[in-house]
Amino acid sequence: MTIAEPKPEGRAAARRAAASSGRRRKKKGRRRVLVPVLVTTGALVLAAGGGAFLYLRHLDSNIRSDQLGAGNAAPPPGQADAQGRVAMNVLVIGTDSRKGLGGGYGDRGNTGLGNNDVNILLHVYPDRKAAVALDLPRDSLVDQPKCVGKDGRTEPARTGWPLNAAMGRGGPGCVKDTVEAVTGLKVDSWLVVNFQAVKDLTDAVDGVEVNLCSPVNDPDSHLDIPAGPYKLSGEQGLQFVRTRHTVGDGTAIGRFSMQRAYLSSLLRKLTDKGTLLNPATAFGVVEAATKALTVSDNIAGTTKLVSLATELKDVKPAEVDFVQPPTSFTNDHPNPDFRSKNRLDQPGSNQLFALIRADRPLSGGEDHGASPQPSPSAPPSPSAPPAPTVNPATVGVTVFNGTGEGGLATATAETLAKLKYKAVPGSGAPKNVATSTVKYARADQRDAARAVAAVLGLPESAVVAGGTGSGVVVTLGADYRPGGAAASGAPVPTAVPTEVKVHQADEGGCTKVKTGGAPLQ
């Protein structure tokens, strides 16, 4: 079944025009809300009837839960705004488990927790009016912390391991802790959805409309749809988000364009009055959603999900940015099993994470973060000093681990080595260090120390004179977060890295499927 083709003009075009003049046009019209409002809507509809309490109990019984984390300390929250609000981060995990699917979709033995093949962190700004959907590709090789599962089993920390292995190392809590370690963003709660969830939600909203620039016929996912506007059924919805071999570069990175198109359309459909104010539709959506979800224990239960939905009620699809960190393939990896994976490119990835941590707008327009926009008459505030320019190949760095986390010095030295620093882990580190330091012995080494601190996300105050020798000495403390995340005082980038593309949930036009085999943005 087809639908009317969207007009090329509209909110996205207006936003681009407004952004070019330095301001985003404020949007008017009916209120739109994020996906979790479906729980609120269902609860309100049901509360009017005599069976409300029993039905809410029924919904509670649908929802499964698991521990929030896997034993690691979370990063600090973001900066509070004038009303005391801080950004909220909700991690959406898509698992490839085939449990309950009767042997369908191949990989019949994968009936346990599965792999965390989709990792989208929804960063909701302090004012609760805009959000960023940050996609972390499943095959990214990242440093993962030790994880303690619900059964008490401990998995040791791993260096340069595929992100989608975190689920098997300690459940969703381990995925949460790993995402925190990579991005430095404090994850407040998480939701896990499986294959059946995608099918049921697609059918519950009577199909999801997509619009491809070219046809797709993928024998692996079995998706076969024409170019142009098209309404996906439940089965096709699952095929759509799983398709990758005929999209972009054929990897999970290219697949993000399909997932972005599906999620944007589902979001618009769920926030449409015709969906949420129709009791027949609303009941089906609520039932499908609660059956599909496994959630962190701090939001388990209909009442807590309603509370979460209330927090998100003012976020509009037009104010949701989809973004993915820059990556490159690991064809040169010494481990043959990892030569088809990818790495997060630096410094671009850490710059993107820093922008999100600082609640900066990614696509221009209104500032939804903690710092109000200065008035036109106010003098400009001084900018943070830029990181010094040094040649990493001339800088020797010794890294000591003053924390209780095993392997941290080695992992950090490897991170620096990838950036061409001459870095090695040190032995005999002091114990229980609270605050990280970057020491230099001679005055001409100060810029090198500042550059190393900036790469690691450590504040300027961490750079201190002292010690002996001709190199920089890093001692990691409890405040350090791998991936450049320790840094509440580190300089915040002024713009999104040029290699990062930002897309909005209300964009019109068609979704690119393939461009000469090159990766899609």
mmCIF file of N, CA and C in Angstrom, residues 81-155:
data_model
loop_
_atom_site.group_PDB
_atom_site.id
_atom_site.type_symbol
_atom_site.label_atom_id
_atom_site.label_comp_id
_atom_site.label_asym_id
_atom_site.label_seq_id
_atom_site.Cartn_x
_atom_site.Cartn_y
_atom_site.Cartn_z
ATOM 1 N N ASP A 81 20.194 23.516 34.712
ATOM 2 C CA ASP A 81 19.782 24.824 34.215
ATOM 3 C C ASP A 81 19.213 25.661 35.364
ATOM 4 N N ALA A 82 18.639 26.821 35.048
ATOM 5 C CA ALA A 82 18.161 27.744 36.085
ATOM 6 C C ALA A 82 17.054 27.129 36.924
ATOM 7 N N GLN A 83 16.329 26.141 36.378
ATOM 8 C CA GLN A 83 15.246 25.473 37.114
ATOM 9 C C GLN A 83 15.724 24.216 37.825
ATOM 10 N N GLY A 84 17.031 23.974 37.800
ATOM 11 C CA GLY A 84 17.576 22.806 38.475
ATOM 12 C C GLY A 84 17.457 21.522 37.684
ATOM 13 N N ARG A 85 17.096 21.592 36.416
ATOM 14 C CA ARG A 85 16.940 20.402 35.592
ATOM 15 C C ARG A 85 18.259 20.043 34.915
ATOM 16 N N VAL A 86 18.549 18.760 34.815
ATOM 17 C CA VAL A 86 19.719 18.292 34.077
ATOM 18 C C VAL A 86 19.245 17.428 32.917
ATOM 19 N N ALA A 87 20.118 17.230 31.953
ATOM 20 C CA ALA A 87 19.765 16.391 30.809
ATOM 21 C C ALA A 87 19.452 14.969 31.271
ATOM 22 N N MET A 88 18.597 14.298 30.521
ATOM 23 C CA MET A 88 18.212 12.924 30.824
ATOM 24 C C MET A 88 18.628 12.049 29.642
ATOM 25 N N ASN A 89 19.209 10.885 29.936
ATOM 26 C CA ASN A 89 19.668 9.981 28.890
ATOM 27 C C ASN A 89 18.985 8.628 29.024
ATOM 28 N N VAL A 90 18.281 8.228 27.972
ATOM 29 C CA VAL A 90 17.589 6.940 27.933
ATOM 30 C C VAL A 90 18.211 6.105 26.825
ATOM 31 N N LEU A 91 18.723 4.938 27.177
ATOM 32 C CA LEU A 91 19.386 4.060 26.217
ATOM 33 C C LEU A 91 18.383 3.058 25.654
ATOM 34 N N VAL A 92 18.225 3.060 24.338
ATOM 35 C CA VAL A 92 17.356 2.098 23.657
ATOM 36 C C VAL A 92 18.243 1.017 23.052
ATOM 37 N N ILE A 93 18.050 -0.223 23.511
ATOM 38 C CA ILE A 93 18.871 -1.352 23.086
ATOM 39 C C ILE A 93 18.020 -2.294 22.249
ATOM 40 N N GLY A 94 18.478 -2.591 21.053
ATOM 41 C CA GLY A 94 17.795 -3.574 20.216
ATOM 42 C C GLY A 94 18.570 -4.878 20.237
ATOM 43 N N THR A 95 17.917 -5.964 20.642
ATOM 44 C CA THR A 95 18.598 -7.254 20.723
ATOM 45 C C THR A 95 18.219 -8.130 19.539
ATOM 46 N N ASP A 96 19.180 -8.963 19.116
ATOM 47 C CA ASP A 96 18.928 -9.874 17.990
ATOM 48 C C ASP A 96 18.501 -11.261 18.468
ATOM 49 N N SER A 97 18.109 -11.396 19.716
ATOM 50 C CA SER A 97 17.689 -12.697 20.226
ATOM 51 C C SER A 97 16.471 -13.210 19.453
ATOM 52 N N ARG A 98 16.483 -14.501 19.121
ATOM 53 C CA ARG A 98 15.349 -15.122 18.402
ATOM 54 C C ARG A 98 14.393 -15.825 19.363
ATOM 55 N N LYS A 99 14.521 -15.558 20.654
ATOM 56 C CA LYS A 99 13.690 -16.233 21.641
ATOM 57 C C LYS A 99 12.203 -16.017 21.345
ATOM 58 N N GLY A 100 11.446 -17.115 21.343
ATOM 59 C CA GLY A 100 10.006 -17.036 21.142
ATOM 60 C C GLY A 100 9.572 -16.878 19.709
ATOM 61 N N LEU A 101 10.497 -16.962 18.753
ATOM 62 C CA LEU A 101 10.133 -16.739 17.347
ATOM 63 C C LEU A 101 10.010 -18.037 16.561
ATOM 64 N N GLY A 102 10.050 -19.182 17.271
ATOM 65 C CA GLY A 102 9.798 -20.457 16.607
ATOM 66 C C GLY A 102 10.807 -20.837 15.551
ATOM 67 N N GLY A 103 12.053 -20.409 15.737
ATOM 68 C CA GLY A 103 13.095 -20.785 14.787
ATOM 69 C C GLY A 103 13.158 -19.920 13.559
ATOM 70 N N GLY A 104 12.382 -18.826 13.502
ATOM 71 C CA GLY A 104 12.419 -17.947 12.345
ATOM 72 C C GLY A 104 13.625 -17.041 12.353
ATOM 73 N N TYR A 105 13.902 -16.433 11.220
ATOM 74 C CA TYR A 105 14.941 -15.412 11.056
ATOM 75 C C TYR A 105 16.350 -15.957 11.241
ATOM 76 N N GLY A 106 16.564 -17.246 11.012
ATOM 77 C CA GLY A 106 17.897 -17.804 11.093
ATOM 78 C C GLY A 106 18.460 -17.791 12.507
ATOM 79 N N ASP A 107 19.710 -18.226 12.641
ATOM 80 C CA ASP A 107 20.405 -18.232 13.938
ATOM 81 C C ASP A 107 19.499 -18.788 15.030
ATOM 82 N N ARG A 108 18.973 -19.976 14.831
ATOM 83 C CA ARG A 108 17.968 -20.548 15.734
ATOM 84 C C ARG A 108 18.481 -20.752 17.145
ATOM 85 N N GLY A 109 19.794 -20.913 17.289
ATOM 86 C CA GLY A 109 20.334 -21.127 18.623
ATOM 87 C C GLY A 109 20.437 -19.859 19.453
ATOM 88 N N ASN A 110 20.206 -18.707 18.826
ATOM 89 C CA ASN A 110 20.333 -17.430 19.534
ATOM 90 C C ASN A 110 19.023 -17.120 20.258
ATOM 91 N N THR A 111 18.804 -17.802 21.382
ATOM 92 C CA THR A 111 17.550 -17.634 22.119
ATOM 93 C C THR A 111 17.770 -17.095 23.527
ATOM 94 N N GLY A 112 18.982 -16.672 23.828
ATOM 95 C CA GLY A 112 19.258 -16.088 25.140
ATOM 96 C C GLY A 112 19.120 -14.582 25.099
ATOM 97 N N LEU A 113 20.050 -13.886 25.749
ATOM 98 C CA LEU A 113 20.008 -12.427 25.754
ATOM 99 C C LEU A 113 20.274 -11.848 24.362
ATOM 100 N N GLY A 114 21.049 -12.568 23.560
ATOM 101 C CA GLY A 114 21.388 -12.058 22.239
ATOM 102 C C GLY A 114 22.474 -11.000 22.319
ATOM 103 N N ASN A 115 22.674 -10.306 21.203
ATOM 104 C CA ASN A 115 23.638 -9.220 21.121
ATOM 105 C C ASN A 115 22.910 -7.875 21.089
ATOM 106 N N ASN A 116 23.557 -6.855 21.605
ATOM 107 C CA ASN A 116 22.981 -5.508 21.547
ATOM 108 C C ASN A 116 23.320 -4.887 20.198
ATOM 109 N N ASP A 117 22.545 -5.275 19.189
ATOM 110 C CA ASP A 117 22.851 -4.864 17.820
ATOM 111 C C ASP A 117 22.404 -3.438 17.513
ATOM 112 N N VAL A 118 21.516 -2.875 18.303
ATOM 113 C CA VAL A 118 21.125 -1.473 18.164
ATOM 114 C C VAL A 118 21.388 -0.793 19.503
ATOM 115 N N ASN A 119 22.102 0.325 19.463
ATOM 116 C CA ASN A 119 22.434 1.074 20.674
ATOM 117 C C ASN A 119 22.202 2.547 20.391
ATOM 118 N N ILE A 120 21.030 3.043 20.734
ATOM 119 C CA ILE A 120 20.685 4.441 20.479
ATOM 120 C C ILE A 120 20.455 5.129 21.817
ATOM 121 N N LEU A 121 21.270 6.128 22.091
ATOM 122 C CA LEU A 121 21.158 6.881 23.337
ATOM 123 C C LEU A 121 20.366 8.150 23.066
ATOM 124 N N LEU A 122 19.195 8.251 23.695
ATOM 125 C CA LEU A 122 18.350 9.436 23.550
ATOM 126 C C LEU A 122 18.734 10.433 24.635
ATOM 127 N N HIS A 123 19.377 11.518 24.222
ATOM 128 C CA HIS A 123 19.816 12.568 25.145
ATOM 129 C C HIS A 123 18.776 13.681 25.109
ATOM 130 N N VAL A 124 18.042 13.835 26.204
ATOM 131 C CA VAL A 124 16.976 14.837 26.278
ATOM 132 C C VAL A 124 17.527 16.057 27.011
ATOM 133 N N TYR A 125 17.480 17.201 26.372
ATOM 134 C CA TYR A 125 18.058 18.422 26.933
ATOM 135 C C TYR A 125 17.353 18.830 28.225
ATOM 136 N N PRO A 126 18.027 19.631 29.055
ATOM 137 C CA PRO A 126 17.443 19.997 30.356
ATOM 138 C C PRO A 126 16.046 20.601 30.282
ATOM 139 N N ASP A 127 15.742 21.380 29.236
ATOM 140 C CA ASP A 127 14.419 22.003 29.184
ATOM 141 C C ASP A 127 13.333 21.056 28.686
ATOM 142 N N ARG A 128 13.718 19.822 28.322
ATOM 143 C CA ARG A 128 12.785 18.767 27.899
ATOM 144 C C ARG A 128 11.995 19.154 26.639
ATOM 145 N N LYS A 129 12.602 19.970 25.772
ATOM 146 C CA LYS A 129 11.920 20.370 24.541
ATOM 147 C C LYS A 129 12.633 19.878 23.285
ATOM 148 N N ALA A 130 13.787 19.254 23.438
ATOM 149 C CA ALA A 130 14.542 18.772 22.291
ATOM 150 C C ALA A 130 15.408 17.599 22.733
ATOM 151 N N ALA A 131 15.884 16.827 21.757
ATOM 152 C CA ALA A 131 16.670 15.635 22.087
ATOM 153 C C ALA A 131 17.621 15.308 20.949
ATOM 154 N N VAL A 132 18.639 14.513 21.270
ATOM 155 C CA VAL A 132 19.561 13.950 20.294
ATOM 156 C C VAL A 132 19.468 12.434 20.387
ATOM 157 N N ALA A 133 19.307 11.768 19.254
ATOM 158 C CA ALA A 133 19.348 10.305 19.202
ATOM 159 C C ALA A 133 20.724 9.913 18.672
ATOM 160 N N LEU A 134 21.607 9.492 19.578
ATOM 161 C CA LEU A 134 22.987 9.145 19.239
ATOM 162 C C LEU A 134 23.088 7.647 18.985
ATOM 163 N N ASP A 135 23.418 7.279 17.757
ATOM 164 C CA ASP A 135 23.562 5.868 17.393
ATOM 165 C C ASP A 135 25.017 5.455 17.503
ATOM 166 N N LEU A 136 25.270 4.395 18.257
ATOM 167 C CA LEU A 136 26.609 3.832 18.380
ATOM 168 C C LEU A 136 26.638 2.513 17.606
ATOM 169 N N PRO A 137 27.363 2.443 16.486
ATOM 170 C CA PRO A 137 27.343 1.239 15.645
ATOM 171 C C PRO A 137 27.755 -0.011 16.422
ATOM 172 N N ARG A 138 27.066 -1.083 16.169
ATOM 173 C CA ARG A 138 27.227 -2.316 16.945
ATOM 174 C C ARG A 138 28.621 -2.921 16.831
ATOM 175 N N ASP A 139 29.292 -2.744 15.678
ATOM 176 C CA ASP A 139 30.590 -3.382 15.448
ATOM 177 C C ASP A 139 31.766 -2.512 15.873
ATOM 178 N N SER A 140 31.494 -1.414 16.572
ATOM 179 C CA SER A 140 32.582 -0.541 17.015
ATOM 180 C C SER A 140 33.433 -1.266 18.060
ATOM 181 N N LEU A 141 34.745 -1.219 17.883
ATOM 182 C CA LEU A 141 35.660 -1.796 18.867
ATOM 183 C C LEU A 141 35.919 -0.753 19.942
ATOM 184 N N VAL A 142 35.462 -1.041 21.149
ATOM 185 C CA VAL A 142 35.546 -0.073 22.248
ATOM 186 C C VAL A 142 36.110 -0.764 23.484
ATOM 187 N N ASP A 143 36.602 0.048 24.412
ATOM 188 C CA ASP A 143 37.070 -0.482 25.692
ATOM 189 C C ASP A 143 35.861 -0.663 26.610
ATOM 190 N N GLN A 144 35.668 -1.893 27.101
ATOM 191 C CA GLN A 144 34.509 -2.199 27.923
ATOM 192 C C GLN A 144 34.938 -2.447 29.368
ATOM 193 N N PRO A 145 34.199 -1.891 30.328
ATOM 194 C CA PRO A 145 34.562 -2.075 31.738
ATOM 195 C C PRO A 145 34.220 -3.482 32.209
ATOM 196 N N LYS A 146 34.713 -3.841 33.378
ATOM 197 C CA LYS A 146 34.286 -5.109 33.962
ATOM 198 C C LYS A 146 32.794 -5.023 34.265
ATOM 199 N N CYS A 147 32.100 -6.132 34.178
ATOM 200 C CA CYS A 147 30.652 -6.141 34.366
ATOM 201 C C CYS A 147 30.253 -7.279 35.300
ATOM 202 N N VAL A 148 29.409 -6.966 36.259
ATOM 203 C CA VAL A 148 28.856 -7.953 37.176
ATOM 204 C C VAL A 148 27.404 -8.187 36.797
ATOM 205 N N GLY A 149 27.080 -9.391 36.361
ATOM 206 C CA GLY A 149 25.734 -9.701 35.930
ATOM 207 C C GLY A 149 24.783 -9.914 37.090
ATOM 208 N N LYS A 150 23.516 -10.076 36.767
ATOM 209 C CA LYS A 150 22.486 -10.285 37.787
ATOM 210 C C LYS A 150 22.737 -11.555 38.581
ATOM 211 N N ASP A 151 23.419 -12.523 37.960
ATOM 212 C CA ASP A 151 23.724 -13.785 38.647
ATOM 213 C C ASP A 151 24.986 -13.699 39.499
ATOM 214 N N GLY A 152 25.610 -12.507 39.559
ATOM 215 C CA GLY A 152 26.812 -12.326 40.354
ATOM 216 C C GLY A 152 28.103 -12.652 39.634
ATOM 217 N N ARG A 153 28.006 -13.162 38.415
ATOM 218 C CA ARG A 153 29.206 -13.507 37.653
ATOM 219 C C ARG A 153 29.897 -12.237 37.165
ATOM 220 N N THR A 154 31.224 -12.182 37.296
ATOM 221 C CA THR A 154 31.985 -11.003 36.903
ATOM 222 C C THR A 154 32.757 -11.262 35.620
ATOM 223 N N GLU A 155 32.579 -10.395 34.650
ATOM 224 C CA GLU A 155 33.355 -10.438 33.412
ATOM 225 C C GLU A 155 34.435 -9.377 33.501
#
